Amino acid sequence: MSPLPTEAATRGVAVAIEDVSKHFGPVRAVDGVTLSVRAGEFLSLVGPSGSGKTTLLMMIAGFDEPTGGRFVVGGRDITHVPPHKRDIGMVFQKYALFPHLTAAQNIAFPLRMRGVSRAERDRRARLALDMVKLPDHADRFPAQLSGGQQQRVALARALVFDPQVILMDEPLGALDKKLRQQMQLEIKELQQRLGATVIFVTHDQEEALTMSDRVAVMSEGRVEQVGSPRALYEGPDSVFVADFLGNMNFFRGRLDHATGEGCRISVGGIGMAAQPAAGAVAQPGSPVQVAVRPERLMVSREEAGTAGIPGRIRQQVFNGASLTVVIDIADGTTVQAAADARSAVAELRPGDRVAVGWSAVDAHVFADGLP
Amino acid sequence: MTDAAAPALRRRPWLRTARAAPATAAPVSRDRLSRRASLLLVSPALLLLGWAFFLPVAALLFRSVSEPTWTLAHYARLIDEPLYLRIILRTLWISAGVTVLALVLGYPIALWIARARAGVAAFVTLCVLIPLWTSVLVRSYGWILLLQRNGIVNSWLKEWGFIDRSLALLYSETTVLVAMSHVLLPFMILPLVSSLKNISPDLGKAALNLGASPWRGFVHVTLPLSLPGIFAGCLMVFVLSLGFYITPALLGGPRTLMIATLISQQATEMLNWPFAGAISFVLLALSLAITFAFRKLLGVERAAAHA
Ligand SMILES: Nc1ncnc2c1ncn2[C@@H]1O[C@H](COP(=O)(O)OP(=O)(O)OP(=O)(O)O)[C@@H](O)[C@H]1O
Ligand SMILES: [Mg+2]
């Protein structure tokens, strides 16, 4: 393994975002966000377009002043520190490499700005190039590098000066899928090796789930939920988060009664067991939505006495590792189930009658506020 | 792209992105005009140019070596007589001065236009363009009104008690320098704006983020990336200055003669057409030499096309 470019191996520090807002006239781009990122943590910000991710990142980097709130990085309040004195690395979506400088000069730029001697700059730039696996590309100009190579140079440039925090705004957005996955692994590996604190913005929720220690889901300038990928995926607090991360089926039903742990609901007159999502309280008799992941949905051929919600197969889609069946259920909703391509589900044909069910732990009940 | 630009490109391959873009953007198969059709389309302009420009220039140059007999005497005279050499040198240094002054004055304005919000940028651009649409004659007379013996500047200075007697502000090299810079400023600003606008705002942010103060970010990133615009603007202003006639003629007076004025004098007052031809040739040669030198320095052609 190549040596680290850093003199201190672990320099990531904790970041506290305290009740930060940014208003553009009437638009509340960021609306009272509070988040704490631990030292050495990889935190992703995900959310639909316009939810304020970039705005938040730009404020952390210092390109925008918050309307309210403050940022504390490594114990220092940096809310009013100008960007060039923040010691925060950033990887831009379009790389933002300096086109008139070679890869090595780009990487040496932050060191040069810090008055590091030429020899030392060269040495550290070379180490950083090794680190991102581009040892032979030192003298290439950005225009002579492929997209993936440019991305690596941008990464090396953001890492080489040992910043306290590294911000990335959709750094892989411009790469094709294969390269993206490869870069995801490489970034993750580097981050762990260096112990860097990373705040990573992405559109791609799958990317967020695979790379992050924790994920913050944003919506309309607010943080909806923060937690480990697993906690978010398996225990969404709201319909929004349930819907946003991964694929999710929603059933409309009615709450029959709730006990301490689980609850009973009825969907189209069929009684089912489920569990109420955290923070979601509903009165017995009130309408609810039940969220179940496609891979948690159990589908069986409907025979006399089969428990479950009746439905009819509409379509069956083979997608390599798994199989997706699209099912119309009685009340007109359509749900999807993912199954092993060699399971009994594969035998089902469009038009077949089926029964759909789930284990109580996999079904999250939310109060149905929607009309 | 011409061969002349190629060495510059080899040294600065980062220019290639800008250069390659239009070529890749237009697919080769898009209906190219046939050779004959293109010829037909450009022929009116070619005819006019040939008849009204190349022909007279060629005739003038021909006369400079053929009258009264085949001779280089007119050229020898230019070099031998210190007066003429001085005029040529003065023209060169005034042009250089105008170029530098226009660059120094124009760069901040160009930067402002490139960075300002759309409305502000449009307004400032308009302010730059309006003088361009005003006749050079009018603008030069404007300077006369300002600077003459009982002009605005002198009367103000007197009123405020700074001076007792009017200063001779007109008819000096400095006056010519300042007035020409004013007149030619738009030719500096426009190419600068276009090259500054081509620089992604992300680069400025990246520089700040990497620890460069705003000033160092400018010096290390914005300035080098705007070099094509600087070269294009300087070339344009310098070459225009070399042959500039109206402003030096009006504001320079007889002691600040420049080449163009000299040519006009020789042709219309002295009726010495061969000598006027010889001076014209020197002017033409200077302009071309400067242009090629600039192009060698950096592929400017491209940046000029962008403008
Ligand atoms: N300079 C600005 N002036 C006015 N409104 C702005 C400005 N910048 C952002 N906004 C608004 O703030 C909101 C949040 O924008 P932001 O760019 O942070 O979203 P995002 O989550 O990064 O979206 P995306 O995923 O599309 O990049 C949007 O509604 C946007 O229109
Ligand atoms: Mg964004």
XYZ file of C-alpha atoms and ligand atoms in Angstrom:
710
model
C 0.000 0.000 0.000
C 1.315 3.425 -0.864
C 2.170 5.735 2.018
C -0.298 8.344 3.049
C 0.066 11.869 1.731
C -0.880 13.093 5.132
C 1.575 13.778 7.883
C -1.057 13.086 10.492
C -2.998 10.005 9.497
C -6.266 10.961 11.114
C -7.204 14.562 10.884
C -10.929 14.422 10.404
C -12.741 16.510 12.990
C -16.328 16.733 14.151
C -18.694 19.143 12.459
C -21.709 20.628 14.171
C -24.368 22.279 12.075
C -26.529 24.221 14.495
C -29.948 25.430 13.438
C -28.664 26.729 10.122
C -30.996 28.483 7.693
C -30.564 30.131 4.348
C -33.335 32.150 2.809
C -33.274 33.565 -0.697
C -36.058 36.106 -0.449
C -39.166 34.037 0.185
C -37.408 30.748 -0.651
C -36.254 28.818 2.392
C -33.492 26.856 0.716
C -32.241 25.584 4.075
C -34.635 25.813 6.972
C -33.283 25.190 10.460
C -30.949 22.260 9.885
C -29.218 20.744 12.882
C -26.794 17.907 12.284
C -23.708 16.676 14.003
C -21.090 14.800 12.072
C -18.605 12.791 14.053
C -14.858 12.931 13.467
C -13.945 10.474 10.730
C -17.529 9.891 9.763
C -18.872 9.563 6.227
C -22.206 11.348 6.170
C -24.347 11.592 3.060
C -26.964 14.193 2.326
C -29.684 12.915 0.051
C -32.965 14.395 -0.988
C -34.935 15.399 -4.017
C -33.770 18.176 -6.302
C -34.085 21.577 -4.663
C -34.098 20.230 -1.118
C -31.145 22.448 -0.146
C -28.208 20.033 -0.197
C -25.909 22.175 -2.330
C -26.899 25.322 -0.455
C -25.961 23.677 2.844
C -22.636 22.469 1.481
C -21.792 25.872 0.012
C -22.393 27.445 3.390
C -20.104 24.950 5.107
C -17.420 25.735 2.520
C -17.981 29.434 3.147
C -19.213 30.532 -0.277
C -22.539 31.599 1.179
C -23.418 33.215 4.491
C -26.202 31.515 6.432
C -29.259 33.589 7.262
C -29.179 32.069 10.728
C -27.399 29.452 12.790
C -23.733 28.509 13.008
C -21.142 25.947 12.004
C -18.639 24.548 14.453
C -15.778 22.600 12.907
C -13.293 20.940 15.223
C -14.509 23.074 18.098
C -14.049 26.335 16.188
C -16.989 28.485 15.127
C -16.329 29.090 11.437
C -19.607 30.745 10.530
C -17.890 34.016 9.652
C -14.473 32.737 8.610
C -13.724 33.480 4.937
C -13.593 30.369 2.723
C -9.844 30.403 2.126
C -9.161 30.216 5.849
C -11.549 27.359 6.596
C -9.286 24.428 5.869
C -12.130 22.455 4.346
C -11.551 20.417 1.179
C -14.153 20.287 -1.544
C -14.709 18.105 -4.581
C -16.933 19.799 -7.118
C -19.421 18.027 -9.322
C -17.641 19.195 -12.464
C -14.224 18.680 -10.841
C -13.239 22.365 -11.175
C -9.657 21.449 -12.039
C -7.558 24.384 -13.187
C -7.238 23.851 -16.942
C -3.924 25.701 -17.216
C -2.192 23.555 -14.625
C -1.061 19.949 -14.934
C -2.456 17.235 -12.700
C 0.548 17.537 -10.386
C 0.325 21.337 -10.326
C -3.389 21.156 -9.586
C -2.713 18.883 -6.659
C 0.167 21.043 -5.451
C -1.982 24.198 -5.630
C -3.323 24.104 -2.054
C 0.193 23.399 -0.765
C 1.579 26.294 -2.773
C -1.069 28.584 -1.305
C 0.081 27.461 2.135
C 3.690 28.319 1.433
C 4.957 24.735 1.330
C 8.407 24.535 -0.313
C 8.628 23.373 -3.901
C 10.414 20.126 -3.102
C 7.924 19.218 -0.423
C 5.031 20.133 -2.723
C 6.359 17.888 -5.443
C 6.831 15.041 -3.022
C 3.355 15.260 -1.583
C 1.722 15.764 -4.981
C 3.458 12.624 -6.196
C 2.275 10.656 -3.178
C -1.248 11.919 -3.713
C -1.120 10.885 -7.378
C 0.001 7.419 -6.299
C -2.813 7.327 -3.828
C -5.428 7.918 -6.523
C -3.635 5.485 -8.837
C -2.449 8.015 -11.392
C 1.321 7.956 -10.906
C 2.023 8.352 -14.629
C -0.291 11.273 -15.242
C 1.496 14.002 -13.314
C 2.261 16.129 -16.348
C -1.054 15.812 -18.118
C -3.373 18.754 -18.348
C -6.985 18.175 -17.263
C -8.131 18.276 -20.904
C -5.883 15.290 -21.528
C -7.492 13.180 -18.791
C -10.665 11.113 -18.896
C -13.612 11.997 -16.675
C -12.691 9.364 -14.107
C -9.065 10.460 -14.060
C -10.077 14.091 -13.612
C -12.260 13.016 -10.732
C -9.300 11.302 -9.096
C -7.119 14.362 -9.504
C -9.857 16.495 -7.951
C -10.030 14.038 -5.069
C -6.275 14.074 -4.581
C -6.289 17.876 -4.635
C -8.962 17.991 -1.939
C -7.096 15.497 0.237
C -3.495 16.589 -0.179
C -3.572 19.437 2.329
C -5.095 17.346 5.100
C -8.288 19.342 5.419
C -10.324 18.968 8.560
C -13.419 18.084 6.580
C -14.013 17.094 2.969
C -17.163 18.143 1.167
C -18.297 16.457 -2.017
C -21.197 17.692 -4.122
C -22.328 14.872 -6.379
C -18.735 14.096 -7.272
C -19.648 11.038 -9.297
C -22.630 12.501 -11.101
C -20.858 12.774 -14.431
C -19.441 9.251 -14.536
C -20.936 6.164 -16.096
C -22.309 3.446 -13.888
C -19.324 1.093 -13.885
C -16.812 3.811 -13.140
C -19.125 5.264 -10.557
C -19.225 2.043 -8.602
C -15.470 1.687 -8.794
C -14.955 5.261 -7.603
C -17.453 4.733 -4.791
C -15.322 1.918 -3.449
C -12.102 3.874 -3.889
C -13.426 6.986 -2.176
C -14.783 4.937 0.674
C -11.507 3.098 1.077
C -9.479 6.300 1.060
C -11.796 7.941 3.530
C -11.435 5.053 5.936
C -7.679 4.882 5.526
C -7.247 8.592 6.157
C -9.890 8.799 8.844
C -11.322 11.807 7.038
C -14.629 13.422 7.891
C -16.661 13.495 4.689
C -19.955 15.192 3.922
C -21.160 13.794 0.657
C -24.090 15.030 -1.396
C -25.683 12.698 -3.857
C -28.823 12.255 -5.875
C -28.278 8.557 -5.952
C -29.767 7.045 -2.808
C -28.188 3.702 -3.549
C -24.799 5.409 -3.542
C -25.632 7.005 -0.209
C -26.617 3.655 1.276
C -23.476 1.847 0.132
C -20.946 4.521 1.068
C -22.152 6.174 4.224
C -21.812 5.639 7.921
C -24.929 7.726 8.265
C -27.378 9.270 5.832
C -29.374 12.457 6.291
C -32.495 12.686 4.165
C -33.425 16.250 3.309
C -36.703 17.617 2.065
C -37.637 21.236 1.465
C -34.662 22.577 3.366
C -35.128 20.370 6.414
C -33.571 17.144 7.596
C -36.311 14.523 7.630
C -34.323 11.754 9.258
C -30.725 10.874 10.054
C -29.417 7.435 10.727
C -27.339 4.528 9.529
C -28.268 3.297 6.057
C -29.739 0.184 7.594
C -31.794 2.065 10.167
C -33.196 4.356 7.480
C -33.904 1.565 5.082
C -35.539 -0.691 7.600
C -37.073 1.841 9.934
C -38.211 4.956 8.088
C -39.858 7.536 10.314
C -42.054 9.047 7.655
C -43.786 8.211 4.424
C -41.366 10.602 2.717
C -38.255 8.746 3.851
C -39.886 5.369 3.243
C -40.707 6.427 -0.291
C -37.430 8.222 -1.009
C -34.956 5.498 -0.078
C -35.146 2.378 -2.181
C -38.327 0.932 -3.616
C -41.354 0.816 -1.405
C -44.908 -0.459 -1.702
C -47.715 1.399 -0.012
C -51.007 -0.233 0.981
C -53.998 1.793 2.131
C -55.777 0.410 5.188
C -57.359 1.076 8.535
C -55.887 0.725 12.003
C -57.805 -1.904 14.002
C -55.939 -1.729 17.264
C -52.462 -0.994 18.457
C -50.740 -2.755 21.323
C -47.349 -2.025 22.851
C -45.123 -3.432 20.111
C -47.143 -4.349 17.062
C -50.531 -3.423 15.681
C -53.354 -4.928 13.679
C -54.603 -3.311 10.546
C -57.001 -4.246 7.834
C -56.351 -3.808 4.160
C -59.411 -4.277 1.973
C -61.111 -6.104 4.833
C -58.226 -8.525 5.350
C -56.653 -8.319 8.797
C -52.847 -8.127 8.878
C -50.120 -7.658 11.491
C -47.664 -4.750 11.231
C -45.717 -2.367 13.415
C -46.190 1.356 13.836
C -43.306 3.461 12.557
C -41.470 5.554 15.147
C -43.253 8.773 15.802
C -46.267 7.747 13.786
C -49.306 7.574 16.044
C -52.803 6.916 14.808
C -56.093 6.332 16.544
C -57.812 2.985 16.058
C -60.208 3.269 13.149
C -58.200 5.961 11.382
C -56.810 5.481 7.873
C -53.164 4.344 7.624
C -50.579 3.547 5.027
C -48.536 0.398 5.289
C -45.081 0.438 3.709
C -43.438 -2.841 2.718
C -40.242 -3.324 0.692
C -40.673 -5.357 -2.521
C -38.139 -7.921 -1.307
C -40.109 -8.336 1.927
C -43.422 -8.936 0.220
C -44.476 -12.577 0.177
C -46.448 -13.724 -2.804
C -48.146 -17.070 -3.107
C -50.664 -18.633 -5.454
C -54.098 -18.025 -4.067
C -55.731 -21.182 -2.886
C -58.614 -21.724 -0.548
C -57.544 -20.739 2.941
C -54.423 -18.791 1.958
C -53.981 -15.827 4.249
C -53.148 -12.515 2.597
C -54.406 -9.724 0.437
C -55.805 -11.025 -2.841
C -54.399 -9.730 -6.081
C -53.687 -10.618 -9.663
C -50.350 -10.781 -11.465
C -50.103 -8.048 -14.072
C -46.563 -8.466 -15.237
C -43.377 -10.329 -14.553
C -39.997 -8.742 -15.200
C -36.746 -10.624 -15.173
C -33.771 -8.456 -14.239
C -30.794 -10.700 -13.811
C -30.269 -11.500 -10.173
C -33.888 -11.186 -9.265
C -37.376 -11.172 -10.598
C -39.974 -8.481 -10.155
C -43.662 -9.256 -10.250
C -46.160 -6.454 -10.614
C -49.436 -7.184 -8.832
C -52.785 -5.395 -8.985
C -54.579 -5.712 -5.659
C -58.268 -5.431 -5.079
C -58.535 -1.736 -4.172
C -56.799 -0.696 -7.376
C -53.265 -0.107 -6.044
C -50.343 -1.714 -7.772
C -47.477 -3.238 -5.806
C -44.202 -4.858 -6.713
C -42.548 -7.886 -5.227
C -38.950 -8.908 -5.754
C -38.136 -12.569 -5.591
C -35.355 -14.963 -6.395
C -35.470 -15.818 -10.084
C -35.582 -19.536 -9.230
C -38.269 -19.371 -6.561
C -41.835 -20.550 -6.939
C -42.846 -16.983 -7.782
C -41.146 -17.459 -11.141
C -43.860 -19.962 -12.019
C -46.580 -17.316 -11.793
C -47.970 -15.955 -15.022
C -49.848 -12.713 -15.770
C -53.473 -13.135 -14.812
C -52.799 -15.631 -12.035
C -54.566 -14.939 -8.733
C -52.217 -14.522 -5.799
C -52.222 -13.662 -2.133
C -49.825 -11.019 -0.840
C -48.541 -11.008 2.719
C -45.652 -9.952 4.956
C -44.024 -10.519 8.320
C -45.148 -8.008 10.886
C -41.618 -6.630 11.403
C -41.328 -5.672 7.738
C -44.517 -3.621 7.552
C -44.345 -0.002 8.726
C -47.580 1.734 9.534
C -47.954 5.491 9.023
C -50.967 7.660 9.682
C -52.510 8.396 6.301
C -52.717 12.154 6.089
C -53.368 12.058 2.382
C -56.846 12.348 0.901
C -6.947 25.949 -37.136
C -3.869 27.094 -38.937
C -0.360 25.748 -38.695
C 0.787 28.963 -37.116
C -1.409 28.278 -34.098
C -0.221 24.707 -33.683
C 3.028 25.344 -31.783
C 1.209 27.530 -29.312
C -1.240 24.719 -28.788
C 1.479 22.216 -28.167
C 2.847 24.402 -25.442
C -0.550 25.130 -23.937
C -2.786 22.155 -24.532
C -5.369 23.523 -22.111
C -6.401 25.854 -24.880
C -7.506 22.854 -26.806
C -10.829 22.452 -25.046
C -11.930 25.851 -26.196
C -10.555 25.247 -29.640
C -11.905 21.788 -30.158
C -15.394 22.552 -28.967
C -16.853 24.218 -32.070
C -15.315 21.596 -34.303
C -16.926 18.725 -32.437
C -20.181 20.583 -31.996
C -20.775 20.821 -35.720
C -21.100 17.395 -37.255
C -19.115 17.077 -40.453
C -22.079 15.807 -42.367
C -24.145 18.921 -41.792
C -24.947 20.301 -45.180
C -21.708 21.915 -46.197
C -22.015 24.400 -49.000
C -20.471 23.351 -52.234
C -17.302 25.138 -53.244
C -19.083 26.979 -56.009
C -21.919 28.155 -53.788
C -19.511 29.455 -51.169
C -17.552 31.283 -53.828
C -20.759 32.824 -55.100
C -21.703 33.951 -51.615
C -18.410 35.631 -50.825
C -17.811 37.055 -54.284
C -19.527 40.446 -53.737
C -17.406 41.057 -50.658
C -14.313 39.769 -52.428
C -14.940 42.022 -55.405
C -15.458 45.056 -53.241
C -12.433 44.252 -51.117
C -10.286 43.645 -54.177
C -11.447 46.707 -56.015
C -11.545 49.151 -53.121
C -8.773 47.830 -50.926
C -6.215 45.507 -52.438
C -6.027 47.305 -55.769
C -5.399 50.799 -54.367
C -3.016 49.498 -51.726
C -1.117 47.540 -54.326
C -1.045 50.606 -56.593
C 0.248 52.750 -53.758
C 2.930 50.258 -52.863
C 3.856 49.916 -56.504
C 4.264 53.644 -56.814
C 6.494 53.698 -53.741
C 9.139 51.671 -55.563
C 8.542 52.690 -59.166
C 8.463 56.487 -59.163
C 10.146 58.351 -60.610
C 12.143 55.246 -61.686
C 12.655 51.877 -59.967
C 14.032 52.975 -56.641
C 14.159 52.396 -52.901
C 14.933 56.040 -52.283
C 11.618 56.670 -50.531
C 12.335 53.959 -48.046
C 15.886 55.149 -47.543
C 14.521 58.596 -46.809
C 12.275 57.190 -44.089
C 15.244 55.733 -42.311
C 17.750 58.460 -43.037
C 15.733 61.412 -41.921
C 15.510 61.336 -38.127
C 12.192 63.167 -38.245
C 10.443 60.231 -39.895
C 12.127 57.616 -37.795
C 11.055 59.588 -34.743
C 7.454 59.568 -35.954
C 7.552 55.826 -36.444
C 9.035 55.268 -32.995
C 6.548 57.671 -31.462
C 3.701 55.800 -33.118
C 5.031 52.547 -31.725
C 5.408 53.800 -28.204
C 2.071 55.633 -28.164
C 0.397 52.466 -29.448
C 2.109 50.426 -26.761
C 1.115 52.985 -24.147
C -2.479 53.036 -25.358
C -2.548 49.239 -25.220
C -1.242 49.104 -21.672
C -3.531 51.887 -20.504
C -6.572 50.295 -22.147
C -5.676 46.953 -20.555
C -5.262 48.458 -17.108
C -8.491 50.448 -17.385
C -10.421 47.786 -19.249
C -9.630 44.661 -17.231
C -11.509 45.647 -14.060
C -14.522 46.708 -16.112
C -14.425 43.449 -18.070
C -14.185 41.494 -14.834
C -17.137 43.398 -13.461
C -19.226 42.709 -16.553
C -18.300 39.025 -16.501
C -19.134 38.594 -12.806
C -22.116 40.909 -12.378
C -25.732 39.836 -12.377
C -27.316 39.697 -15.835
C -29.089 43.071 -15.621
C -26.065 44.954 -14.329
C -23.818 43.253 -16.863
C -26.121 44.229 -19.732
C -26.192 47.830 -18.528
C -22.420 48.116 -18.199
C -21.924 46.454 -21.567
C -24.246 49.033 -23.044
C -22.207 51.796 -21.431
C -19.136 50.322 -23.089
C -20.832 49.949 -26.449
C -22.552 53.333 -26.714
C -19.251 55.212 -27.147
C -18.374 52.655 -29.797
C -21.456 53.666 -31.733
C -20.549 57.314 -31.396
C -18.308 58.722 -34.099
C -14.621 58.890 -33.228
C -14.727 62.471 -34.468
C -17.370 63.408 -31.921
C -15.468 61.736 -29.096
C -12.243 63.457 -30.082
C -13.948 66.851 -30.229
C -15.287 66.027 -26.804
C -11.721 65.830 -25.553
C -10.934 69.155 -27.221
C -13.857 70.770 -25.412
C -12.530 69.382 -22.165
C -8.888 70.200 -22.583
C -8.574 73.346 -24.691
C -7.177 76.587 -23.278
C -10.567 77.874 -22.139
C -12.040 74.405 -21.892
C -13.886 72.773 -19.052
C -10.872 71.404 -17.188
C -8.933 74.641 -17.302
C -11.865 76.767 -16.201
C -12.599 74.464 -13.295
C -9.001 74.409 -12.190
C -8.954 78.198 -12.331
C -12.227 78.490 -10.481
C -10.971 76.295 -7.677
C -7.801 78.337 -7.521
C -5.341 75.600 -8.432
C -3.900 77.579 -11.335
C -3.761 81.207 -12.472
C -3.065 80.781 -16.157
C -4.557 78.152 -18.426
C -2.473 75.025 -18.894
C -1.639 73.738 -22.353
C -3.381 70.405 -22.020
C -3.954 69.735 -25.699
C -1.389 68.791 -28.313
C 0.811 66.581 -26.205
C 1.654 62.923 -26.389
C -0.071 62.334 -23.065
C -3.282 63.829 -24.392
C -3.144 61.614 -27.454
C -2.407 58.621 -25.277
C -5.316 59.217 -22.948
C -7.812 60.101 -25.661
C -6.859 57.141 -27.830
C -7.148 54.789 -24.867
C -10.627 56.128 -24.299
C -11.629 55.710 -27.918
C -10.188 52.195 -28.221
C -11.234 50.918 -24.794
C -14.224 48.894 -26.059
C -11.930 46.869 -28.313
C -10.047 45.812 -25.224
C -13.060 45.198 -23.019
C -15.139 43.046 -25.358
C -12.621 40.238 -25.960
C -11.687 40.331 -22.278
C -15.308 39.885 -21.253
C -15.775 36.942 -23.549
C -12.704 35.154 -22.260
C -13.556 35.911 -18.631
C -17.070 34.606 -19.140
C -15.611 31.348 -20.390
C -13.997 30.751 -17.013
C -16.262 28.615 -14.851
C -17.196 30.311 -11.557
C -16.412 26.976 -9.906
C -12.715 27.597 -10.553
C -12.745 30.745 -8.444
C -14.521 28.892 -5.679
C -12.082 26.005 -5.946
C -9.159 28.404 -5.587
C -10.679 29.942 -2.448
C -11.479 26.538 -1.079
C -7.895 25.410 -1.596
C -6.593 28.290 0.471
C -5.990 31.064 -2.048
C -7.006 34.532 -0.895
C -9.267 36.290 -3.426
C -6.253 38.208 -4.758
C -4.035 35.138 -5.114
C -6.906 33.242 -6.660
C -7.140 35.991 -9.236
C -3.411 35.992 -9.940
C -3.044 32.228 -10.136
C -6.314 31.238 -11.796
C -8.404 33.984 -13.367
C -5.539 35.989 -14.836
C -3.759 33.127 -16.613
C -7.059 31.757 -17.892
C -7.985 35.141 -19.333
C -4.715 35.363 -21.286
C -6.404 34.621 -24.629
C -8.692 37.605 -24.064
C -5.764 39.777 -22.974
C -3.832 38.894 -26.096
C -6.810 39.385 -28.384
C -7.661 42.758 -26.826
C -4.056 43.963 -26.863
C -3.569 42.920 -30.458
C -6.739 44.660 -31.538
C -5.949 47.892 -29.690
C -2.298 47.934 -30.683
C -2.912 47.398 -34.374
C -5.781 49.882 -34.429
C -3.565 52.408 -32.640
C -0.765 52.046 -35.158
C -2.959 53.318 -37.959
C -5.190 55.609 -35.917
C -5.798 58.881 -37.672
C -8.535 61.147 -36.370
C -7.692 61.380 -32.675
C -3.936 62.000 -33.055
C -4.589 64.424 -35.895
C -7.043 66.447 -33.822
C -5.479 66.235 -30.386
C -1.821 65.737 -31.181
C -1.110 68.808 -33.208
C 1.935 69.102 -35.422
C 4.432 68.202 -32.691
C 2.858 64.845 -31.997
C 2.627 63.525 -35.516
C 1.866 59.828 -35.900
C 2.234 57.604 -38.936
C -1.314 57.876 -40.240
C -1.240 61.657 -40.045
C 2.108 61.682 -41.803
C 0.760 59.550 -44.633
C -2.202 61.826 -45.069
C 0.053 64.888 -45.036
C 2.377 63.464 -47.650
C -0.470 62.362 -49.888
C -2.835 65.310 -49.704
C -0.603 68.275 -48.830
C 2.763 67.379 -50.325
C 1.215 65.301 -53.096
C 4.185 62.987 -52.637
C 2.293 59.766 -53.340
C 5.311 57.494 -53.668
C 6.610 58.561 -50.271
C 3.117 58.169 -48.769
C 3.149 54.678 -50.285
C 6.460 53.872 -48.662
C 5.187 54.959 -45.233
C 2.010 52.981 -45.778
C 4.065 49.932 -46.522
C 5.986 50.358 -43.286
C 2.708 50.706 -41.381
C 1.282 47.629 -43.058
C 4.450 45.646 -42.388
C 4.459 46.712 -38.748
C 0.808 45.731 -38.285
C 1.314 42.352 -39.906
C 4.513 41.675 -37.989
C 2.824 42.521 -34.707
C -0.162 40.367 -35.564
C 2.006 37.374 -36.361
C 4.120 37.918 -33.289
C 0.997 37.931 -31.135
C -0.356 34.857 -32.836
C 2.869 33.066 -32.256
C 2.735 34.064 -28.636
C -0.682 32.565 -28.203
C -3.359 31.294 -30.537
C -5.370 34.443 -30.506
C -7.338 33.819 -33.629
C -9.594 31.577 -31.640
C -10.254 34.019 -28.832
C -10.961 36.718 -31.375
C -13.464 34.432 -33.057
C -15.117 33.945 -29.682
C -15.506 37.665 -29.173
N -28.829 31.906 -5.362
C -30.095 31.505 -5.194
N -31.113 32.385 -5.278
C -32.389 31.989 -5.087
N -32.765 30.726 -4.832
C -31.794 29.805 -4.745
C -30.425 30.135 -4.920
N -29.692 29.008 -4.769
C -30.571 28.027 -4.516
N -31.829 28.494 -4.500
C -33.039 27.714 -4.226
O -32.830 27.015 -3.043
C -33.385 25.714 -3.122
C -32.347 24.678 -2.787
O -31.391 24.617 -3.819
P -30.144 23.627 -3.790
O -29.307 23.933 -4.968
O -29.503 23.690 -2.470
O -30.840 22.227 -3.977
P -30.165 20.793 -4.110
O -30.720 19.968 -3.006
O -28.700 20.909 -4.206
O -30.774 20.311 -5.484
P -30.108 19.382 -6.594
O -30.242 18.005 -6.079
O -30.961 19.629 -7.773
O -28.697 19.834 -6.778
C -33.966 25.595 -4.515
O -35.350 25.820 -4.427
C -33.292 26.678 -5.281
O -34.121 27.148 -6.289
Mg -27.204 20.461 -5.761
